[in-house]
């Protein structure tokens, strides 16, 4: 886990060697990170520690986490769960005998949560239960918004969808690369990133290519309090014959 103090990035010691897939900070004293093998870590600002979890969750992979008010939302291959700081509650698990693998998660308030996942899964959870807005197609991997009538979802083969309060509209893709994360600053300012280093921008009217980072598959995007765009990802190994390959002459 790396922490940015406004000037430098610093590496923090954690009690796990498992892969961590997502982190969310409500404030400087309330941070949670999730990952493989049921890993759920929490920090109150200085030390990271394991959160006690039920036996049935100790082997699952978590892919996303979000927190609003006193509620935490966690999603992954075990579906969608809520966590109030003491106990875990399953909100969406198996459906028709098929596990609901949730890849994207975003919440606007403590009593609602949006999820996106495999096969175009799109749901909103509220006190009355789930509302389904599924749009069949490639997997949806990233989800973000500014309020419950301004929600973006992105995914495989450049999928981009927007919820306006009534339904999701799917835009024509600008790329065939998989988009893995989206961040909404306002109704006229949103960013999406993905494989091949693609960076797309929404200006309130349309999406456009902003830039492309060579040899990086981007996994995360955000805008800090100063308005600076921040992205992160994984380096891609490029293998090709940089020198002529000798050819046999006999």
Short mmCIF file of C-alpha atoms in Angstrom, two decimals:
data_model
loop_
_atom_site.label_atom_id
_atom_site.label_comp_id
_atom_site.label_asym_id
_atom_site.label_seq_id
_atom_site.Cartn_x
_atom_site.Cartn_y
_atom_site.Cartn_z
CA UNK A 1 0.00 0.00 0.00
CA UNK A 2 1.37 3.40 -1.06
CA UNK A 3 0.30 6.69 0.50
CA UNK A 4 0.70 10.12 -1.11
CA UNK A 5 1.29 12.99 1.34
CA UNK A 6 1.01 15.76 -1.22
CA UNK A 7 4.66 15.57 -2.22
CA UNK A 8 5.88 11.96 -2.06
CA UNK A 9 4.58 8.45 -2.29
CA UNK A 10 5.45 6.32 0.75
CA UNK A 11 5.24 2.54 1.18
CA UNK A 12 3.21 1.34 4.17
CA UNK A 13 3.79 -1.97 5.93
CA UNK A 14 0.80 -4.32 5.90
CA UNK A 15 0.14 -7.68 7.65
CA UNK A 16 -0.48 -9.59 4.40
CA UNK A 17 1.38 -10.77 1.32
CA UNK A 18 -1.83 -11.37 -0.61
CA UNK A 19 -2.64 -9.25 -3.63
CA UNK A 20 -4.69 -6.17 -2.77
CA UNK A 21 -7.13 -5.10 -5.48
CA UNK A 22 -8.84 -1.98 -4.13
CA UNK A 23 -8.59 0.66 -1.41
CA UNK A 24 -11.00 3.37 -0.25
CA UNK A 25 -10.50 6.15 2.31
CA UNK A 26 -13.47 7.89 3.92
CA UNK A 27 -10.98 10.11 5.72
CA UNK A 28 -7.42 9.92 7.05
CA UNK A 29 -8.50 7.77 10.03
CA UNK A 30 -10.89 5.40 8.28
CA UNK A 31 -9.39 3.41 5.39
CA UNK A 32 -10.05 -0.09 4.09
CA UNK A 33 -8.24 -2.26 1.51
CA UNK A 34 -9.43 -5.56 0.04
CA UNK A 35 -7.95 -8.31 -2.08
CA UNK A 36 -7.30 -12.02 -2.61
CA UNK A 37 -7.96 -14.85 -0.16
CA UNK A 38 -10.52 -12.86 1.79
CA UNK A 39 -8.06 -10.10 2.63
CA UNK A 40 -9.74 -7.13 4.34
CA UNK A 41 -7.35 -4.65 5.94
CA UNK A 42 -8.21 -1.52 7.87
CA UNK A 43 -6.25 1.50 9.05
CA UNK A 44 -7.04 4.29 11.46
CA UNK A 45 -4.24 6.39 10.05
CA UNK A 46 -1.03 4.73 11.22
CA UNK A 47 -1.12 0.92 11.42
CA UNK A 48 -2.84 -1.53 9.06
CA UNK A 49 -4.51 -4.57 10.64
CA UNK A 50 -6.61 -7.55 9.57
CA UNK A 51 -10.36 -7.20 9.96
CA UNK A 52 -11.99 -10.27 11.50
CA UNK A 53 -14.11 -11.99 8.85
CA UNK A 54 -16.47 -14.98 8.84
CA UNK A 55 -15.01 -18.36 7.94
CA UNK A 56 -17.05 -18.52 4.72
CA UNK A 57 -15.36 -15.35 3.40
CA UNK A 58 -11.76 -16.32 4.10
CA UNK A 59 -11.05 -17.71 0.63
CA UNK A 60 -12.90 -15.25 -1.61
CA UNK A 61 -11.40 -12.55 -3.79
CA UNK A 62 -12.60 -8.99 -3.29
CA UNK A 63 -12.37 -6.65 -6.27
CA UNK A 64 -13.91 -3.39 -5.07
CA UNK A 65 -14.74 -1.45 -1.89
CA UNK A 66 -16.60 1.80 -1.24
CA UNK A 67 -17.75 3.59 1.89
CA UNK A 68 -20.38 6.21 2.67
CA UNK A 69 -21.43 7.31 6.14
CA UNK A 70 -21.17 4.37 8.52
CA UNK A 71 -21.56 1.76 5.76
CA UNK A 72 -18.91 -0.12 3.84
CA UNK A 73 -19.73 -2.00 0.64
CA UNK A 74 -17.52 -4.85 -0.60
CA UNK A 75 -17.86 -6.76 -3.87
CA UNK A 76 -16.13 -9.64 -5.58
CA UNK A 77 -16.56 -13.25 -6.53
CA UNK A 78 -18.82 -13.74 -3.48
CA UNK A 79 -21.27 -11.07 -4.67
CA UNK A 80 -22.10 -7.86 -2.80
CA UNK A 81 -21.74 -7.52 0.98
CA UNK A 82 -22.26 -4.71 3.45
CA UNK A 83 -20.09 -4.15 6.52
CA UNK A 84 -21.02 -1.86 9.41
CA UNK A 85 -17.71 -2.13 11.24
CA UNK A 86 -18.78 -5.18 13.23
CA UNK A 87 -20.72 -7.63 11.06
CA UNK A 88 -21.05 -8.62 7.41
CA UNK A 89 -24.34 -9.00 5.55
CA UNK A 90 -24.84 -10.68 2.16
CA UNK A 91 -26.88 -8.51 -0.21
CA UNK A 92 -26.40 -10.34 -3.52
CA UNK A 93 -24.97 -13.85 -3.90
CA UNK A 94 -26.02 -16.76 -6.06
CA UNK A 95 -28.84 -16.12 -8.49
CA UNK A 96 -30.40 -19.12 -10.18
CA UNK A 97 -27.51 -21.25 -8.94
CA UNK A 98 -24.95 -18.96 -10.63
CA UNK A 99 -22.60 -16.82 -8.52
CA UNK A 100 -23.02 -13.10 -9.17
CA UNK A 101 -19.47 -11.87 -9.63
CA UNK A 102 -19.44 -8.15 -8.98
CA UNK A 103 -16.52 -6.19 -10.43
CA UNK A 104 -17.57 -2.55 -10.09
CA UNK A 105 -19.01 -0.81 -7.03
CA UNK A 106 -20.07 2.74 -6.23
CA UNK A 107 -22.33 4.33 -3.65
CA UNK A 108 -23.89 7.77 -3.36
CA UNK A 109 -25.30 7.32 0.14
CA UNK A 110 -25.34 4.97 3.11
CA UNK A 111 -28.65 3.43 2.02
CA UNK A 112 -27.91 2.67 -1.64
CA UNK A 113 -25.20 1.01 -3.70
CA UNK A 114 -24.60 0.46 -7.42
CA UNK A 115 -22.89 -2.67 -8.73
CA UNK A 116 -21.63 -3.82 -12.13
CA UNK A 117 -20.28 -7.19 -13.17
CA UNK A 118 -20.17 -10.16 -15.47
CA UNK A 119 -22.30 -10.25 -18.59
CA UNK A 120 -23.47 -6.66 -18.22
CA UNK A 121 -24.83 -6.98 -14.70
CA UNK A 122 -26.07 -3.60 -13.41
CA UNK A 123 -28.03 -3.33 -10.17
CA UNK A 124 -28.93 -0.73 -7.58
CA UNK A 125 -29.46 -1.81 -4.00
CA UNK A 126 -31.69 0.16 -1.63
CA UNK A 127 -33.77 -0.42 1.50
CA UNK A 128 -36.48 -2.11 -0.60
CA UNK A 129 -34.01 -4.49 -2.28
CA UNK A 130 -32.43 -4.62 -5.73
CA UNK A 131 -33.47 -2.90 -8.93
CA UNK A 132 -32.14 -4.54 -12.08
CA UNK A 133 -30.78 -2.47 -14.98
CA UNK A 134 -28.78 -5.28 -16.64
CA UNK A 135 -27.49 -4.56 -20.16
CA UNK A 136 -26.36 -7.90 -21.65
CA UNK A 137 -22.95 -7.92 -23.28
CA UNK A 138 -19.33 -7.84 -22.22
CA UNK A 139 -18.40 -7.70 -18.55
CA UNK A 140 -18.64 -4.34 -16.81
CA UNK A 141 -15.63 -3.63 -14.61
CA UNK A 142 -15.75 -0.01 -13.43
CA UNK A 143 -18.50 2.12 -11.92
CA UNK A 144 -18.68 5.71 -10.66
CA UNK A 145 -21.00 8.69 -10.47
CA UNK A 146 -21.79 12.01 -8.85
CA UNK A 147 -25.33 11.18 -7.68
CA UNK A 148 -27.97 8.51 -8.29
CA UNK A 149 -29.08 10.11 -11.57
CA UNK A 150 -25.53 10.43 -12.96
CA UNK A 151 -23.81 7.02 -12.96
CA UNK A 152 -21.19 5.67 -15.40
CA UNK A 153 -20.21 2.04 -16.09
CA UNK A 154 -17.32 0.84 -18.27
CA UNK A 155 -16.06 -2.56 -19.34
CA UNK A 156 -14.93 -4.97 -22.01
CA UNK A 157 -14.46 -3.95 -25.67
CA UNK A 158 -14.70 -0.28 -24.74
CA UNK A 159 -18.22 -0.43 -23.28
CA UNK A 160 -19.44 2.86 -21.77
CA UNK A 161 -22.93 3.23 -20.28
CA UNK A 162 -24.62 6.12 -18.49
CA UNK A 163 -27.61 6.20 -16.13
CA UNK A 164 -29.70 9.40 -16.19
CA UNK A 165 -32.12 8.52 -13.42
CA UNK A 166 -34.38 6.36 -15.56
CA UNK A 167 -32.30 3.94 -17.63
CA UNK A 168 -28.81 3.17 -18.90
CA UNK A 169 -27.78 4.39 -22.35
CA UNK A 170 -24.85 2.64 -24.06
CA UNK A 171 -22.50 4.82 -26.10
CA UNK A 172 -20.77 3.70 -29.27
CA UNK A 173 -17.28 2.55 -28.20
CA UNK A 174 -14.28 4.74 -28.98
CA UNK A 175 -11.88 1.83 -28.48
CA UNK A 176 -11.89 -1.94 -28.59
CA UNK A 177 -9.66 -2.01 -25.50
CA UNK A 178 -11.14 -3.10 -22.20
CA UNK A 179 -11.96 -0.12 -19.98
CA UNK A 180 -11.29 -0.99 -16.32
CA UNK A 181 -12.00 2.15 -14.30
CA UNK A 182 -14.04 5.34 -14.43
CA UNK A 183 -14.11 8.45 -12.24
CA UNK A 184 -16.77 11.16 -12.33
CA UNK A 185 -15.85 14.62 -11.07
CA UNK A 186 -19.09 16.32 -12.13
CA UNK A 187 -21.86 15.87 -14.68
CA UNK A 188 -19.63 17.40 -17.37
CA UNK A 189 -16.28 15.96 -16.33
CA UNK A 190 -15.53 12.21 -16.22
CA UNK A 191 -12.55 10.00 -17.03
CA UNK A 192 -12.19 6.37 -18.11
CA UNK A 193 -9.01 4.30 -18.47
CA UNK A 194 -8.11 0.78 -19.54
CA UNK A 195 -5.85 -1.61 -21.40
CA UNK A 196 -3.30 -0.30 -23.85
CA UNK A 197 -2.93 2.85 -21.77
CA UNK A 198 -6.12 4.36 -23.15
CA UNK A 199 -7.44 7.49 -21.39
CA UNK A 200 -10.87 8.85 -22.37
CA UNK A 201 -12.57 12.07 -21.25
CA UNK A 202 -16.23 13.14 -21.01
CA UNK A 203 -16.88 16.90 -21.34
CA UNK A 204 -20.63 16.87 -20.79
CA UNK A 205 -21.41 16.38 -24.48
CA UNK A 206 -19.28 13.53 -25.76
CA UNK A 207 -16.42 11.15 -24.99
CA UNK A 208 -13.05 11.69 -26.66
CA UNK A 209 -9.55 10.24 -26.63
CA UNK A 210 -7.41 12.28 -24.23
CA UNK A 211 -4.12 10.38 -24.42
CA UNK A 212 -2.60 6.92 -24.52
CA UNK A 213 0.16 5.72 -22.20
CA UNK A 214 2.46 3.29 -23.99
CA UNK A 215 3.13 -0.16 -22.55
CA UNK A 216 0.81 0.31 -19.55
CA UNK A 217 -2.54 -1.35 -18.89
CA UNK A 218 -4.33 1.21 -16.73
CA UNK A 219 -6.37 -0.08 -13.79
CA UNK A 220 -7.34 3.01 -11.78
CA UNK A 221 -8.17 6.68 -12.28
CA UNK A 222 -8.97 9.56 -9.97
CA UNK A 223 -8.84 13.33 -9.65
CA UNK A 224 -7.35 14.81 -6.47
CA UNK A 225 -8.54 17.87 -4.56
CA UNK A 226 -6.27 20.09 -6.66
CA UNK A 227 -7.89 18.86 -9.88
CA UNK A 228 -4.91 16.78 -11.00
CA UNK A 229 -5.67 13.58 -12.91
CA UNK A 230 -4.00 10.49 -11.41
CA UNK A 231 -3.89 7.07 -13.08
CA UNK A 232 -2.25 3.77 -12.20
CA UNK A 233 -1.69 0.43 -13.85
CA UNK A 234 0.57 -2.44 -14.78
CA UNK A 235 3.54 -2.40 -17.17
CA UNK A 236 3.18 -4.50 -20.29
CA UNK A 237 6.15 -6.50 -21.57
CA UNK A 238 6.74 -5.80 -25.27
CA UNK A 239 8.55 -8.62 -27.09
CA UNK A 240 9.69 -8.11 -30.66
CA UNK A 241 12.84 -8.55 -32.76
CA UNK A 242 14.66 -5.27 -32.19
CA UNK A 243 17.64 -6.58 -34.23
CA UNK A 244 17.53 -8.35 -37.61
CA UNK A 245 17.31 -12.11 -37.23
CA UNK A 246 20.12 -13.87 -39.15
CA UNK A 247 18.88 -15.99 -42.05
CA UNK A 248 20.53 -19.19 -43.19
CA UNK A 249 22.29 -18.97 -46.55
CA UNK A 250 22.75 -22.70 -47.16
#
